[in-house]
PDB file of C-alpha atoms in Angstrom:
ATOM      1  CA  UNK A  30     107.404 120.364  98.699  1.00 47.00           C
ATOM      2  CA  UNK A  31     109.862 119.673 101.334  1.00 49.00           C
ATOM      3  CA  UNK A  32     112.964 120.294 101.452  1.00 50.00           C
ATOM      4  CA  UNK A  33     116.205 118.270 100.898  1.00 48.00           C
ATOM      5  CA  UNK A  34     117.672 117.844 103.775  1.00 54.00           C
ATOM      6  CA  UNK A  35     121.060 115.406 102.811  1.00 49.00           C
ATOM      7  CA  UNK A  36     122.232 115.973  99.410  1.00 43.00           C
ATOM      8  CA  UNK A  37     124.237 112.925  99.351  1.00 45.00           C
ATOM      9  CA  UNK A  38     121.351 110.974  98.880  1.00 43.00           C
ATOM     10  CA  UNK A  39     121.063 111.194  94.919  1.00 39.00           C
ATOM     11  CA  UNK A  40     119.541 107.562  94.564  1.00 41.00           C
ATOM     12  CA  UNK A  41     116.305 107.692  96.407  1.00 46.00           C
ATOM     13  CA  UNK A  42     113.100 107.191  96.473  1.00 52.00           C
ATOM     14  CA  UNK A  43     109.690 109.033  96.885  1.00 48.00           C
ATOM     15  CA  UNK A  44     109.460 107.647 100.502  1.00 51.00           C
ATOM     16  CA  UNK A  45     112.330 109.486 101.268  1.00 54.00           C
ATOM     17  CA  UNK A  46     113.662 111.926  98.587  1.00 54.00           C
ATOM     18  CA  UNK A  47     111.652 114.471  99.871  1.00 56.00           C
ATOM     19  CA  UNK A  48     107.956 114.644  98.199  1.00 61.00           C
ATOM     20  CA  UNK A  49     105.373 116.557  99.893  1.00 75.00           C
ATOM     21  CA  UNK A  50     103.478 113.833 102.218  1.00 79.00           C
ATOM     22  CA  UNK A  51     100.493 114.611  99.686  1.00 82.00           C
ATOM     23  CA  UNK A  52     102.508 113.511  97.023  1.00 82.00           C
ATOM     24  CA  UNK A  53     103.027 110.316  98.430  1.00 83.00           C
ATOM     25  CA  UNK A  54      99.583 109.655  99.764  1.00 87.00           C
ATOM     26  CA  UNK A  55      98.164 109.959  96.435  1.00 88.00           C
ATOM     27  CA  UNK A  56     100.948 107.663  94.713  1.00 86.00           C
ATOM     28  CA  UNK A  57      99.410 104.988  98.203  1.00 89.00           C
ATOM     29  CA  UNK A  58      95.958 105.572  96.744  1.00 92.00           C
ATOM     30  CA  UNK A  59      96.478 105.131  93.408  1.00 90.00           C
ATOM     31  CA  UNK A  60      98.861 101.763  94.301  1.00 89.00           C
ATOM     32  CA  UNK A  61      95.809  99.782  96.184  1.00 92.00           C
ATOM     33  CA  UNK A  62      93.349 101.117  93.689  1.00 91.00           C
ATOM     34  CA  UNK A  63      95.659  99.159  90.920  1.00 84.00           C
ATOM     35  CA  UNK A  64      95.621  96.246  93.506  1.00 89.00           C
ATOM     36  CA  UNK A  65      91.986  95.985  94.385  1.00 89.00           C
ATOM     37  CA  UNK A  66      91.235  96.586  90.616  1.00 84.00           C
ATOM     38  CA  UNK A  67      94.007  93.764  90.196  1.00 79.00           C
ATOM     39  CA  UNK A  68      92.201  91.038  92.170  1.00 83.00           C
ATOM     40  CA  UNK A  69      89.165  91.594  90.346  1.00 83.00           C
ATOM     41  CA  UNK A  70      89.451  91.899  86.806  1.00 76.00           C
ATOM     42  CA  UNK A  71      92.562  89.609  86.025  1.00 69.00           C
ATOM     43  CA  UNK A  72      91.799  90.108  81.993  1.00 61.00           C
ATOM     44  CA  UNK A  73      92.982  93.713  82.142  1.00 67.00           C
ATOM     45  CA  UNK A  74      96.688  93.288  83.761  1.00 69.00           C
ATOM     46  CA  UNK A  75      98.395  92.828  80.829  1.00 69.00           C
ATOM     47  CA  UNK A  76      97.342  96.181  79.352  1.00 71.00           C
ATOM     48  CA  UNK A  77      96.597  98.120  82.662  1.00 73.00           C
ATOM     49  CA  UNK A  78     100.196  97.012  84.075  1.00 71.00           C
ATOM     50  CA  UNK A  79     102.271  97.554  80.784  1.00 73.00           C
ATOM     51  CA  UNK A  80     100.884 101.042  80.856  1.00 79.00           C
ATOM     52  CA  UNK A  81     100.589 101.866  84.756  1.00 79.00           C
ATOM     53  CA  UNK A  82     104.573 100.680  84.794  1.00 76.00           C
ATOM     54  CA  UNK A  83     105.649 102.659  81.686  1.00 80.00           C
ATOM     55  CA  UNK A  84     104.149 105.878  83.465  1.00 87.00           C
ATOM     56  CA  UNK A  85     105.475 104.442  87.138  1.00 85.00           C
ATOM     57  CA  UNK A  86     108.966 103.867  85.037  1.00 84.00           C
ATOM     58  CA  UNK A  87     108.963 107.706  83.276  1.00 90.00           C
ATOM     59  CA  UNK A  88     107.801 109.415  86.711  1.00 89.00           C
ATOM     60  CA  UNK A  89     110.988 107.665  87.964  1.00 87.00           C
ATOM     61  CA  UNK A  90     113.400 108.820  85.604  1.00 89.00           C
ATOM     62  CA  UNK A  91     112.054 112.477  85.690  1.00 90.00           C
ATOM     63  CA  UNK A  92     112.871 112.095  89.634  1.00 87.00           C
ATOM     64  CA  UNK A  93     115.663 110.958  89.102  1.00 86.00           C
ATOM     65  CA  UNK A  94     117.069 114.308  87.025  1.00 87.00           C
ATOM     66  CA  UNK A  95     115.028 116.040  89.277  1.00 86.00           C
ATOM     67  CA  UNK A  96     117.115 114.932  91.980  1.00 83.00           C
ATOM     68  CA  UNK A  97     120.336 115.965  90.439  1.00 85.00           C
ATOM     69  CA  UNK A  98     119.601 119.416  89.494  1.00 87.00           C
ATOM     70  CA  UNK A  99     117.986 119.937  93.117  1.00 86.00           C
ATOM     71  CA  UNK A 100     120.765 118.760  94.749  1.00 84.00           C
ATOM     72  CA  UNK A 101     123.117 120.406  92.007  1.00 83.00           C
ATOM     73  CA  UNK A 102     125.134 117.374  92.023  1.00 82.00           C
ATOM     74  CA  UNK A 103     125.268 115.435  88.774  1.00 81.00           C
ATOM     75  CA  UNK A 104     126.623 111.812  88.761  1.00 81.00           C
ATOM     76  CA  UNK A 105     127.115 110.114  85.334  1.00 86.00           C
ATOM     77  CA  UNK A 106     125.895 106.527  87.722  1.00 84.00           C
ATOM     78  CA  UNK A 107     122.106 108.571  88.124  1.00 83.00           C
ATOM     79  CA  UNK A 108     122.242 110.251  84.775  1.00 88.00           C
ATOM     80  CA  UNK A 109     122.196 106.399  83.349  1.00 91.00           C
ATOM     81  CA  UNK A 110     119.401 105.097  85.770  1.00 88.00           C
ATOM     82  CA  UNK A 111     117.297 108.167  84.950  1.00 89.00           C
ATOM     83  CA  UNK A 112     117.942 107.684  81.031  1.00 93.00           C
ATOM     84  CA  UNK A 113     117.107 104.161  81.191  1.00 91.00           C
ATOM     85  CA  UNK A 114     114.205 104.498  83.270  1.00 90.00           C
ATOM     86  CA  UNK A 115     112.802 106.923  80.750  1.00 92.00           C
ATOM     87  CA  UNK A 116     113.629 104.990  77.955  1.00 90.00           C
ATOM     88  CA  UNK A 117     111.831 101.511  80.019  1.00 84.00           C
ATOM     89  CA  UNK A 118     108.811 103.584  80.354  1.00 85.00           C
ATOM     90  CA  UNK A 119     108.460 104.884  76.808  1.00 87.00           C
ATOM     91  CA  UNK A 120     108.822 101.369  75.529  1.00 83.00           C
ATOM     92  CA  UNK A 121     106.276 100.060  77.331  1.00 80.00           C
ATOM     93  CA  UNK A 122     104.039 103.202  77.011  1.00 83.00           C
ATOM     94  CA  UNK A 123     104.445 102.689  73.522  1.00 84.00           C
ATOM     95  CA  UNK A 124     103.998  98.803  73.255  1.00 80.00           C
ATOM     96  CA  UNK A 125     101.550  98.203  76.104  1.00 74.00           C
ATOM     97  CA  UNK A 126     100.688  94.830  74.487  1.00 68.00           C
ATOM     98  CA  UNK A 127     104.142  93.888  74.775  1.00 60.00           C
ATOM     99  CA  UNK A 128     104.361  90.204  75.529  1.00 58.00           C
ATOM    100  CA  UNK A 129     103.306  89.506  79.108  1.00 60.00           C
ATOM    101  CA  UNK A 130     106.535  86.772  79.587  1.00 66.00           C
ATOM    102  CA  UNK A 131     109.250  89.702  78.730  1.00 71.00           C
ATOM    103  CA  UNK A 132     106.803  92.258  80.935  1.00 73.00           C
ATOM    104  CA  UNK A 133     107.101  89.968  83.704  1.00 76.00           C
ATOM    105  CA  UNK A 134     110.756  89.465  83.709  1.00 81.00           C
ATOM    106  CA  UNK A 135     111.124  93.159  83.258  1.00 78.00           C
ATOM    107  CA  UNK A 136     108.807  93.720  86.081  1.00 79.00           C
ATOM    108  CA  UNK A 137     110.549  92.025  88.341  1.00 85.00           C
ATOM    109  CA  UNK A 138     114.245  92.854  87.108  1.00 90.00           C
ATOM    110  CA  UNK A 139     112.719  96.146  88.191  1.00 88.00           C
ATOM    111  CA  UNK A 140     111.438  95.109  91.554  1.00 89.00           C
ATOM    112  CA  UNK A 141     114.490  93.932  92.086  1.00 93.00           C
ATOM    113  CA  UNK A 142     116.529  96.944  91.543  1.00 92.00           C
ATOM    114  CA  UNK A 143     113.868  99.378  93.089  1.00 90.00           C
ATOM    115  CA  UNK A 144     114.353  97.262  96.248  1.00 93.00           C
ATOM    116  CA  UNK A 145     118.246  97.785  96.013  1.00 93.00           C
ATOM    117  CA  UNK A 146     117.279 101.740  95.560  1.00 90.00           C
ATOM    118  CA  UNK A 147     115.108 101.287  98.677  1.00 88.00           C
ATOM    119  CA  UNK A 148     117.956  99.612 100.801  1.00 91.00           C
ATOM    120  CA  UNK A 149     120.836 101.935  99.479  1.00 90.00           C
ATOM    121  CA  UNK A 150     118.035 104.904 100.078  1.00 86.00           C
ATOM    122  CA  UNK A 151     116.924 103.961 103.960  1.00 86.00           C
ATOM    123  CA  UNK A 152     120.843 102.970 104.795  1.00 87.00           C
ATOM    124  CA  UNK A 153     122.546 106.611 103.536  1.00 86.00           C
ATOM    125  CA  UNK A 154     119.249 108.443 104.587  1.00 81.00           C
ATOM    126  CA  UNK A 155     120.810 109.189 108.305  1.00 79.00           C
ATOM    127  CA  UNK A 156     119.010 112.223 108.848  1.00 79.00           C
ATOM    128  CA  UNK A 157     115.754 110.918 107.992  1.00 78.00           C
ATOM    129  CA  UNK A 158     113.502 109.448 111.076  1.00 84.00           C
ATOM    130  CA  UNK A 159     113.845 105.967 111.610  1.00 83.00           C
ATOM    131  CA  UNK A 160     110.716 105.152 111.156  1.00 84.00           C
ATOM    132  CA  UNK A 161     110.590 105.884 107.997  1.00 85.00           C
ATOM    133  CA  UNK A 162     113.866 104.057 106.875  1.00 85.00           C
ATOM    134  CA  UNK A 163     112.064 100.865 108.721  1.00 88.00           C
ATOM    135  CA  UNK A 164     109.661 101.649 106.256  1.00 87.00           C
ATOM    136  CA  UNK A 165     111.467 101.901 103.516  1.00 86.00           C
ATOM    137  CA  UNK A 166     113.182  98.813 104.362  1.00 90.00           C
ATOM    138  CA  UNK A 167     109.948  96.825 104.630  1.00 91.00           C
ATOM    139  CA  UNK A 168     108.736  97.877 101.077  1.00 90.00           C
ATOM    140  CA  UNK A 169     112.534  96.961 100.080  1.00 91.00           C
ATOM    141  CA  UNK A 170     111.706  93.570 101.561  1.00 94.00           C
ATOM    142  CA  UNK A 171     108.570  93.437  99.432  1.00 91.00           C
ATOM    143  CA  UNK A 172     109.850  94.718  95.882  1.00 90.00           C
ATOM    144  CA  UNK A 173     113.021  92.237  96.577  1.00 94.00           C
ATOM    145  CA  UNK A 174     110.658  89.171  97.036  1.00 91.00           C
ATOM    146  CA  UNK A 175     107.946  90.227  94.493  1.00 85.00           C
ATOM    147  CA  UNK A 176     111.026  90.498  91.967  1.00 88.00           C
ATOM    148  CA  UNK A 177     112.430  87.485  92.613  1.00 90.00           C
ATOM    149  CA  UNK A 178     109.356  85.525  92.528  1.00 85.00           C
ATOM    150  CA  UNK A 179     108.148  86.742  89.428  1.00 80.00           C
ATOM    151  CA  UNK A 180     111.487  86.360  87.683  1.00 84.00           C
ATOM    152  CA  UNK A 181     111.737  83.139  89.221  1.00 83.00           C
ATOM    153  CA  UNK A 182     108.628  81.916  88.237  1.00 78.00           C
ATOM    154  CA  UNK A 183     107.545  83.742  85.018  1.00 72.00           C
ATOM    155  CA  UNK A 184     105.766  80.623  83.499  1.00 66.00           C
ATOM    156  CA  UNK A 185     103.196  80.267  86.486  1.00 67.00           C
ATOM    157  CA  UNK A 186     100.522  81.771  84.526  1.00 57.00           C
ATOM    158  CA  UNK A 187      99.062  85.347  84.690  1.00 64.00           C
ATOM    159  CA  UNK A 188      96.934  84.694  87.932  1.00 68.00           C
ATOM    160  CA  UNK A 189      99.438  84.014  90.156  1.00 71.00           C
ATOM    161  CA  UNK A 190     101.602  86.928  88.838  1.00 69.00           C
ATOM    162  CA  UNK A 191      98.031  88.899  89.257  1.00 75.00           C
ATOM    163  CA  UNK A 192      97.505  87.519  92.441  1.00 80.00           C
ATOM    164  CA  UNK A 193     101.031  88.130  93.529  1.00 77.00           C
ATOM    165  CA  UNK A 194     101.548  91.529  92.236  1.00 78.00           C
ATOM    166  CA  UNK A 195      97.670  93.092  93.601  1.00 84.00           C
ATOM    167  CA  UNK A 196      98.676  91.662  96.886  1.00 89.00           C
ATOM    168  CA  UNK A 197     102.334  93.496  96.507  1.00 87.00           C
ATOM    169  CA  UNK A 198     100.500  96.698  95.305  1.00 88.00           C
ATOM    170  CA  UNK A 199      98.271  97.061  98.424  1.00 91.00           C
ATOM    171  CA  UNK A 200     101.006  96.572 100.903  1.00 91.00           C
ATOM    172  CA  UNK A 201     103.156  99.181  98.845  1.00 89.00           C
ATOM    173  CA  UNK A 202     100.400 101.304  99.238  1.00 90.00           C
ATOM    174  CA  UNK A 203      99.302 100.660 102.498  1.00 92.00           C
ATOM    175  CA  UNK A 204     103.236 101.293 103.648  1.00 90.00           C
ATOM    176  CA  UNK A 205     103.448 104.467 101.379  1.00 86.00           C
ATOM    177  CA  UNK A 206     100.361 105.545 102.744  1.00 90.00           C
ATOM    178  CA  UNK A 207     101.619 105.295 106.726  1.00 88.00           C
ATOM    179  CA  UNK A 208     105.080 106.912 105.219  1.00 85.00           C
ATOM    180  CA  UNK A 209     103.099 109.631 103.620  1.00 85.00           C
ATOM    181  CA  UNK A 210     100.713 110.369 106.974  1.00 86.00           C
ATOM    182  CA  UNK A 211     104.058 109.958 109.420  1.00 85.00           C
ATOM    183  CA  UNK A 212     105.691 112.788 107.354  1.00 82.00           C
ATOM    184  CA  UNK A 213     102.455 114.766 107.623  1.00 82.00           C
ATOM    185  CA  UNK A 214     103.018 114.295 111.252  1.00 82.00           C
ATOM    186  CA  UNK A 215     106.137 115.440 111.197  1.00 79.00           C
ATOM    187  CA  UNK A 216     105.515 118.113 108.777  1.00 70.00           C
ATOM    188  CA  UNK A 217     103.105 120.148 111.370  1.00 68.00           C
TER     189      UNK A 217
END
């Protein structure tokens, strides 16, 4: 695992809170996997999304602690985010047949705010390569207008939201994935 190199930045993101670049080209694959599987079998969103979230959701809240005891600086503001992204994700572990009109407003309440966590990330991440926070700031781009479309529009029936969302989890991936090889780059 890399190291930290700005301590400051305590809400981040994989792309840029310092996973190995393995790390985050396995989180790319697994992303367009879920979107090619996505565009092909609509039936199984409901179920596969509730669940792939609620993991996506706990992995987020563990970073988030892990974050603050890395960086040995503990802000009550993260402590929240981290608690209620562990609590989101053991909800919906726990009810992945939750109903797919509240999952869809939660998903994209969430893209939402993981866009703002991208944006806050690539703008306070000043030692990180520019590249990289152009990166970040295109997958902000993407989370902010996948949010807002599904939150917009959560009565436009599960294929659009499928169609919408595999199409959003490709280009995630396919952006985490050129993130994840640019650090390897670097990394050598």
């Amino acid at each position: 695992m890399t190291e930290i190199k700005n301590p400051k930045i305590l809400i981040s993101t994989n792309l840029l809170g310092g996973h190995s670049w393995l790390f985050i080209v396995v989180q790319a694959l697994i992303s367009i996997l879920l979107g090619v599987i996505f565009l092909f079998h609509p039936a199984w969103i409901m179920i596969v999304l509730a669940l792939a979230l609620g993991i996506m959701l706990l992995g987020s809240g563990i970073q988030q602690f892990a974050l603050m005891i890395l960086t040995k600086k503990f802000s009550f503001l993260i402590l929240l985010y981290g608690l209620l992204l562990l609590l989101a994700g053991l909800f919906l572990v726990a009810n992945p047949f939750l109903g797919s009109l509240d999952l869809l407003l939660i998903l994209g309440i969430w893209f939402i705010f993981h866009a703002i966590e991208l944006f806050v990330g690539a703008a306070r991440a000043k030692t990180v390569a520019r590249s990289i926070r152009t990166m970040a700031m295109v997958n902000g781009i993407l989370s902010f207008l996948c949010g807002f479309f599904i939150t917009l529009f959560p009565l436009a029936g599960i294929m659009w939201i499928n169609l919408v969302f595999a199409f959003y989890l490709i280009l995630y991936g396919v952006m985490t994935l050129a993130v994840g090889f640019k650090l390897r780059s670097i990394s050598r």
